[in-house]
Tab-separated table of C-alpha atoms and ligand atoms in Angstrom:
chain	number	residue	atom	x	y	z
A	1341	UNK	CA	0.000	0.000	0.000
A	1342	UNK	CA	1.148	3.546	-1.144
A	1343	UNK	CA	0.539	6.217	1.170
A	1344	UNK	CA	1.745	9.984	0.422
A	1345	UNK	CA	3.676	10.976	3.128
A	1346	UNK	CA	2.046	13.727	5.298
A	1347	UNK	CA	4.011	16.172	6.698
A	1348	UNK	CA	2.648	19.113	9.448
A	1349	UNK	CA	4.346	22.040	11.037
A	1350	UNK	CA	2.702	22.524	13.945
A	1351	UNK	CA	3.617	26.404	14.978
A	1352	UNK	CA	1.625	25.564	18.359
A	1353	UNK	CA	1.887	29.408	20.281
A	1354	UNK	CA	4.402	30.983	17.877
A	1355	UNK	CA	3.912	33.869	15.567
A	1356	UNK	CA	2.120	36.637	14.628
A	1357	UNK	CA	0.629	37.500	11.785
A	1358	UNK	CA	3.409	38.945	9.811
A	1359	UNK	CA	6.121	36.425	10.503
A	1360	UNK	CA	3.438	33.414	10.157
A	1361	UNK	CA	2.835	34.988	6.119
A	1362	UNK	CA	7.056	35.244	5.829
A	1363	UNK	CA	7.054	31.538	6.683
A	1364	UNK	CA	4.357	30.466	4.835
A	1365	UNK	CA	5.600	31.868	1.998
A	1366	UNK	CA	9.085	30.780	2.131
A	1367	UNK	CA	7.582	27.209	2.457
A	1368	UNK	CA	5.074	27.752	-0.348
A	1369	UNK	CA	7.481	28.726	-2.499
A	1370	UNK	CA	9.959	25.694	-1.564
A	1371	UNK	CA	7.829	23.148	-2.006
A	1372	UNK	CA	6.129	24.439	-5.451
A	1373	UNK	CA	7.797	21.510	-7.475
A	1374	UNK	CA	7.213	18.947	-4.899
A	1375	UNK	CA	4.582	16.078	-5.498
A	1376	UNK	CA	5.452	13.239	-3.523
A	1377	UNK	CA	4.703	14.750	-0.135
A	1378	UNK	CA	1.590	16.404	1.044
A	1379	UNK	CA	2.661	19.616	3.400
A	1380	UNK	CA	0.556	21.319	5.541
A	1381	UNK	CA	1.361	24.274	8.527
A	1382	UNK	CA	-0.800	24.983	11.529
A	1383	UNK	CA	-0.530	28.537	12.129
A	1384	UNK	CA	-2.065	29.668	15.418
A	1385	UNK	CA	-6.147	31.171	14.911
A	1386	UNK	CA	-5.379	34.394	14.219
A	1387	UNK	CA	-3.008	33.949	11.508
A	1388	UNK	CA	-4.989	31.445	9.834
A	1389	UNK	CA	-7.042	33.993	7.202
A	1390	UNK	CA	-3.574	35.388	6.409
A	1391	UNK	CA	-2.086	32.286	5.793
A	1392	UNK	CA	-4.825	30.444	4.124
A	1393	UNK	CA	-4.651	33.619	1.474
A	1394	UNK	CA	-1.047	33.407	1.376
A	1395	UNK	CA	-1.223	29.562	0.326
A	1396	UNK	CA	-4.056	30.001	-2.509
A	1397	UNK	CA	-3.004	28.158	-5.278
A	1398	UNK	CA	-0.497	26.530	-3.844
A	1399	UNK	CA	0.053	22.688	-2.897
A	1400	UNK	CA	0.420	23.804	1.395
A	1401	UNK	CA	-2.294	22.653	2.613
A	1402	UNK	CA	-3.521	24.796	5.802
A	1403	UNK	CA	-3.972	23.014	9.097
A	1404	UNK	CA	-6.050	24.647	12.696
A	1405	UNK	CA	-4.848	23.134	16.035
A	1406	UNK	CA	-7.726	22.602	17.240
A	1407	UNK	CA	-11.674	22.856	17.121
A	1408	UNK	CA	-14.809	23.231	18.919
A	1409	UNK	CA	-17.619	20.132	18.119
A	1410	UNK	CA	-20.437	22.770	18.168
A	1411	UNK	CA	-21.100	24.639	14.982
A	1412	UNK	CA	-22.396	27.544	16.429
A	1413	UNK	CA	-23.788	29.679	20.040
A	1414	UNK	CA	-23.214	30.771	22.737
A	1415	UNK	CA	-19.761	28.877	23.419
A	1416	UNK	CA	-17.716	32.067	24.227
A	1417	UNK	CA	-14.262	31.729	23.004
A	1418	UNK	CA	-14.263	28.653	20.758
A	1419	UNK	CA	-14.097	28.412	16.879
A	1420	UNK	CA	-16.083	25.993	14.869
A	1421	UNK	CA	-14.443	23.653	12.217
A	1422	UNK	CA	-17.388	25.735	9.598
A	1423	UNK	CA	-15.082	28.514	10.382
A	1424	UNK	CA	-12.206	27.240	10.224
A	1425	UNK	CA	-12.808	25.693	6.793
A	1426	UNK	CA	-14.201	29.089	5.786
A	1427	UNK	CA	-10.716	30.784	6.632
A	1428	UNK	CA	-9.108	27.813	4.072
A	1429	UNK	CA	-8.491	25.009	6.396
A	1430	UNK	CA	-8.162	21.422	4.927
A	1431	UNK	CA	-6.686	19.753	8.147
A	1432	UNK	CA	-7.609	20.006	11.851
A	1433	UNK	CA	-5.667	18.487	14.871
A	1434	UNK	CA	-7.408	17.446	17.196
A	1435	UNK	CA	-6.222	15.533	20.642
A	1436	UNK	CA	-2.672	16.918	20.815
A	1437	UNK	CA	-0.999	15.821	24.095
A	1438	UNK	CA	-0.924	19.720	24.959
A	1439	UNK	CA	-4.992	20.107	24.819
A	1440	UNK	CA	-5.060	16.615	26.938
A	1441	UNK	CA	-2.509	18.065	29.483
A	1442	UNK	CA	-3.627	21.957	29.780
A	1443	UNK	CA	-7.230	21.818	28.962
A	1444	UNK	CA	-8.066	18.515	30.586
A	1445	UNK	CA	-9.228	16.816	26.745
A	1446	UNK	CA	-10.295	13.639	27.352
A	1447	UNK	CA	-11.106	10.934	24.446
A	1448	UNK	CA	-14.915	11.444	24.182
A	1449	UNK	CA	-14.010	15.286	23.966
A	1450	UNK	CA	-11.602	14.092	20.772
A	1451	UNK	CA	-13.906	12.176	19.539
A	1452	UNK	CA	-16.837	15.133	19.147
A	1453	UNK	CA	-14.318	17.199	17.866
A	1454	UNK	CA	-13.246	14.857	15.206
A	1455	UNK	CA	-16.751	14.131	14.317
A	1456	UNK	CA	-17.093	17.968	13.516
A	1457	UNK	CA	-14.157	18.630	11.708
A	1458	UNK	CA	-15.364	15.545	9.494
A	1459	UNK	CA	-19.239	16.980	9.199
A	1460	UNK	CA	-17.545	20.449	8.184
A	1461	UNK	CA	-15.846	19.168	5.544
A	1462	UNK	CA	-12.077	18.543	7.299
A	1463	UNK	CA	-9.529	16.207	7.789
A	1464	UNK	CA	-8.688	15.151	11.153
A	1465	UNK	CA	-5.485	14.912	12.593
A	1466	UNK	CA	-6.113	12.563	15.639
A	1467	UNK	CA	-3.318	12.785	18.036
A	1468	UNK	CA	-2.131	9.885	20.673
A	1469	UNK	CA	0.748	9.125	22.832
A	1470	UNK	CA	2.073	7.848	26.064
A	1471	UNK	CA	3.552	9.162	28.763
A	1472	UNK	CA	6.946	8.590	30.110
A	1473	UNK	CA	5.584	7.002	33.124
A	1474	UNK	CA	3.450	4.824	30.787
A	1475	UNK	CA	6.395	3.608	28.660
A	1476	UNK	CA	8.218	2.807	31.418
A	1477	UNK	CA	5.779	1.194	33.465
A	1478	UNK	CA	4.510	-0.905	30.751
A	1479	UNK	CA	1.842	0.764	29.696
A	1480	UNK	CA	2.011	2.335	25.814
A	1481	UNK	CA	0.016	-0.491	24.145
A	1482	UNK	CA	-2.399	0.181	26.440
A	1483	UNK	CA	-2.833	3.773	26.722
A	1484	UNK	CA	-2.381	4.146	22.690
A	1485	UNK	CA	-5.085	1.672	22.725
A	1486	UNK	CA	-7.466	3.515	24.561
A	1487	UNK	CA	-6.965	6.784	22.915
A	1488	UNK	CA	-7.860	5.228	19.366
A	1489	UNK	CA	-10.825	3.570	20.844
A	1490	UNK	CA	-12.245	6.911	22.574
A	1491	UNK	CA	-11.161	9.087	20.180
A	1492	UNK	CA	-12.357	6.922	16.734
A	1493	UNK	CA	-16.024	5.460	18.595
A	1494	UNK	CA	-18.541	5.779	15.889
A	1495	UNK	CA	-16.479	5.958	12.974
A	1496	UNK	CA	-17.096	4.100	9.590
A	1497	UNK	CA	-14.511	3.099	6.523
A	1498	UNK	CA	-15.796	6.676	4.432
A	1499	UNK	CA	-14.246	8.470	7.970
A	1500	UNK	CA	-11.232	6.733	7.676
A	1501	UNK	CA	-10.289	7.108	4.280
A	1502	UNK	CA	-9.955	11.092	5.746
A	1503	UNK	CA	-8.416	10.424	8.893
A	1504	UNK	CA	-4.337	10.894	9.342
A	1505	UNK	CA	-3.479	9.648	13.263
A	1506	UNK	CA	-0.355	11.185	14.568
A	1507	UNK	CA	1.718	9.345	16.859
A	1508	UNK	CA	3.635	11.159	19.713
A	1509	UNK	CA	5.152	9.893	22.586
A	1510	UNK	CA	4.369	12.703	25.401
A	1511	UNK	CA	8.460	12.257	26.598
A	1512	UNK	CA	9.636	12.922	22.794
A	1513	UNK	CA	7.998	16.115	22.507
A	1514	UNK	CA	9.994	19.363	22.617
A	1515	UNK	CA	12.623	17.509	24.720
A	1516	UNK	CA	15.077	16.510	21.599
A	1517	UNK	CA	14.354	12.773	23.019
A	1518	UNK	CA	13.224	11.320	19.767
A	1519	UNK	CA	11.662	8.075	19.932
A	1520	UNK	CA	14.140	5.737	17.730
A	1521	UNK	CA	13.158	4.283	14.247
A	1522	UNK	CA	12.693	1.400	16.254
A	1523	UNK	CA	10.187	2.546	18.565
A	1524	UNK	CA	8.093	4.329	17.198
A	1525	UNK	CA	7.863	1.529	14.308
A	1526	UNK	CA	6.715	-0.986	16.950
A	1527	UNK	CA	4.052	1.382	17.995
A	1528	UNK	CA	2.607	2.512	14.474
A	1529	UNK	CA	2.204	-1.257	13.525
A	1530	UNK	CA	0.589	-1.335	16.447
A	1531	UNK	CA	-1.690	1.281	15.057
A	1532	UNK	CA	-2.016	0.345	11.981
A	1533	UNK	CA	-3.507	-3.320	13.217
A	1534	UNK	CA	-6.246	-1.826	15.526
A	1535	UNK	CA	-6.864	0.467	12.643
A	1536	UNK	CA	-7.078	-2.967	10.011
A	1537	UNK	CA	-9.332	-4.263	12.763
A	1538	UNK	CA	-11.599	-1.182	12.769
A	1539	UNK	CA	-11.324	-0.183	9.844
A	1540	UNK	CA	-11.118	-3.191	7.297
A	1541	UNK	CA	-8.790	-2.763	4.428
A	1542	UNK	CA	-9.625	1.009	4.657
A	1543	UNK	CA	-7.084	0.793	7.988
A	1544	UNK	CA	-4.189	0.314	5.600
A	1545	UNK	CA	-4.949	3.442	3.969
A	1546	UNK	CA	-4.857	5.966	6.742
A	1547	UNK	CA	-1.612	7.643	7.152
A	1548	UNK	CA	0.142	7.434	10.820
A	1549	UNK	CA	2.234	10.517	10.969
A	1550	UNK	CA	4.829	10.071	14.068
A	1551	UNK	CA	5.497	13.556	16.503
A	1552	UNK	CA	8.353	14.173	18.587
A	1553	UNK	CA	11.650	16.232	18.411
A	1554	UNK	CA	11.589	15.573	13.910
A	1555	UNK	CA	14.512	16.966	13.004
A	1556	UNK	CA	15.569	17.112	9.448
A	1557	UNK	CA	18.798	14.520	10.487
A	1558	UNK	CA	16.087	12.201	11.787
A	1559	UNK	CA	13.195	12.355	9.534
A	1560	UNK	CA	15.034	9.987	6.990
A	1561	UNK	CA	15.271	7.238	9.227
A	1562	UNK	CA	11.996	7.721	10.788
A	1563	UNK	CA	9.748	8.002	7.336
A	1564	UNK	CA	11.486	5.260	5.939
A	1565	UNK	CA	9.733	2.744	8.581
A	1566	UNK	CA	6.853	0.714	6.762
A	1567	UNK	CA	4.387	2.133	9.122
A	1568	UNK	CA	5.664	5.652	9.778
A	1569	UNK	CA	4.150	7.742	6.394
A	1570	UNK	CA	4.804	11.343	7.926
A	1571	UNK	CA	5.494	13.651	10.634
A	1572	UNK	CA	3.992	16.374	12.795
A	1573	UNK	CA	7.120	18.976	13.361
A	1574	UNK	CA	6.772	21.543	16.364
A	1575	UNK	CA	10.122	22.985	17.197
A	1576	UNK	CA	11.790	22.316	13.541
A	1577	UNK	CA	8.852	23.994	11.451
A	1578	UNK	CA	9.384	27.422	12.952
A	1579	UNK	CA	12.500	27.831	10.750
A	1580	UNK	CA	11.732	27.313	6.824
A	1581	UNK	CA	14.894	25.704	6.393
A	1582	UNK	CA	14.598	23.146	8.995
A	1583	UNK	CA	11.152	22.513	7.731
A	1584	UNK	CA	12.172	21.838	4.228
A	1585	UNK	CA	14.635	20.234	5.412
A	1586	UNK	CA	12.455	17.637	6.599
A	1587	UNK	CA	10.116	17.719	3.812
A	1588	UNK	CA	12.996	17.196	1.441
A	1589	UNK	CA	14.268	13.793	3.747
A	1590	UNK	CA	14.239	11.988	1.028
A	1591	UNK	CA	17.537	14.040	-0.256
A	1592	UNK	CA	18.966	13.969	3.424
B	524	PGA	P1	8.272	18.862	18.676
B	524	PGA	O1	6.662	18.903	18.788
B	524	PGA	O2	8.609	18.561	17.239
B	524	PGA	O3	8.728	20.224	19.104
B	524	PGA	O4	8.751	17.778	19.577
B	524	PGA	C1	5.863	17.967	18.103
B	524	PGA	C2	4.401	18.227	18.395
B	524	PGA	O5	4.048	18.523	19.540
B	524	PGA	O6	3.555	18.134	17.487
């Protein structure tokens, strides 16, 4: 099975609206000629209209970090995934190991949100990933487990073909501690057979994009895993060059 490798910059609290449209276009104008990848940056909210008119016409595809599962009311301070597809969204995390620790997201909360995004017309990025004290107490099968469960309830093969999960081990993120080839290998097969199970043949179809300290010296090794078709880049997508760096890892 073919699967185009997906690869996110997730600019998580970083930016404003001027330097989000510099890096945008830098990367827009990088990746022009390239076809075997699909890209796509997550700028924070308020950059997203900028961005998303920045990257018309061009292959970027624009990601939001998060959504609300209500389309609209009286929900002060969320955004829908309507409006973030009306601001040129394609892509929407949802689940990232930062919402679960600060906000208090749990599964069923992930699961809503995904639903939306997919009602509205977007792609879900559904995010999972143990903890250090997990992994070392035995636990990552399990917890990984759990999250897909939660977070995927309800959902049929026409979801998955738009689903991408993203793998990333809580104690690999922003800490330079990549999880090895290895590692994370063991866990996306992992993913990829609860998936097949779910999911039928469709399963084999949905990418698994692995988080976690990317760097463009370790994308190669990572994305050449059978199971591992992308990444989601925090720290190494706030520089162009280190982001086309890893979107280029073929060449690295
Ligand atoms: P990192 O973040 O690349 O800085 O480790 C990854 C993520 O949180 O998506």
């Amino acid at each position: 099975m073919t699967r185009v490798p997906f690869i996110c910059g997730n600019w998580k609290l970083h930016k404003n609206v001027a330097e989000s449209v510099e890096l945008a276009t830098a990367i827009k104008n990088a990746v022009g000629p390239i076809r075997d990848v699909e890209v796509t940056i997550a700028p924070v909210f308020t950059a997203l209209y900028a961005v998303g008119k920045r990257l018309e016409g061009s292959s970027v595809a624009l990601a939001a970090q998060d959504c609300f599962w209500k389309s609209d009311g009286a929900y002060t301070g969320e955004v829908s995934a309507e409006l973030l597809r009306d601001v040129g969204c394609s892509y929407v995390i949802v689940g990232h190991s930062e919402r679960r620790q600060f906000f208090g997201e749990l599964d069923a909360a992930v699961n809503l949100k995904a639903k939306a995004a997919l009602a509205a017309g977007l792609r879900p990025i559904v995010c999972v990933g143990e903890s250090e004290r997990e992994r070392d107490a035995g636990e990552t099968f399990g917890r990984i487990s759990a999250q897909l469960e939660g977070s995927l309830e309800g959902f049929g093969q026409e979801a998955a073909a738009k689903l991408v999960i993203a793998y990333e081990p809580i104690w690999a993120i922003g800490t330079g501690r990549t999880a090895t080839p290895g590692q994370a290998e063991e866990v996306h097969a992992f993913v990829r057979d609860r998936l097949k199970k779910q999911f039928s043949a469709a399963g084999d179809s949905i990418r698994i994009a692995y988080g976690g300290s990317v760097k463009p010296d370790n994308a190669r090794l990572l994305l050449e895993q059978p199971n591992i078709d992308g990444a989601l880049v925090g720290g190494a997508s706030l520089k162009a060059d280190d982001f086309l760096g890893i979107v280029k890892y073929r060449s690295g």
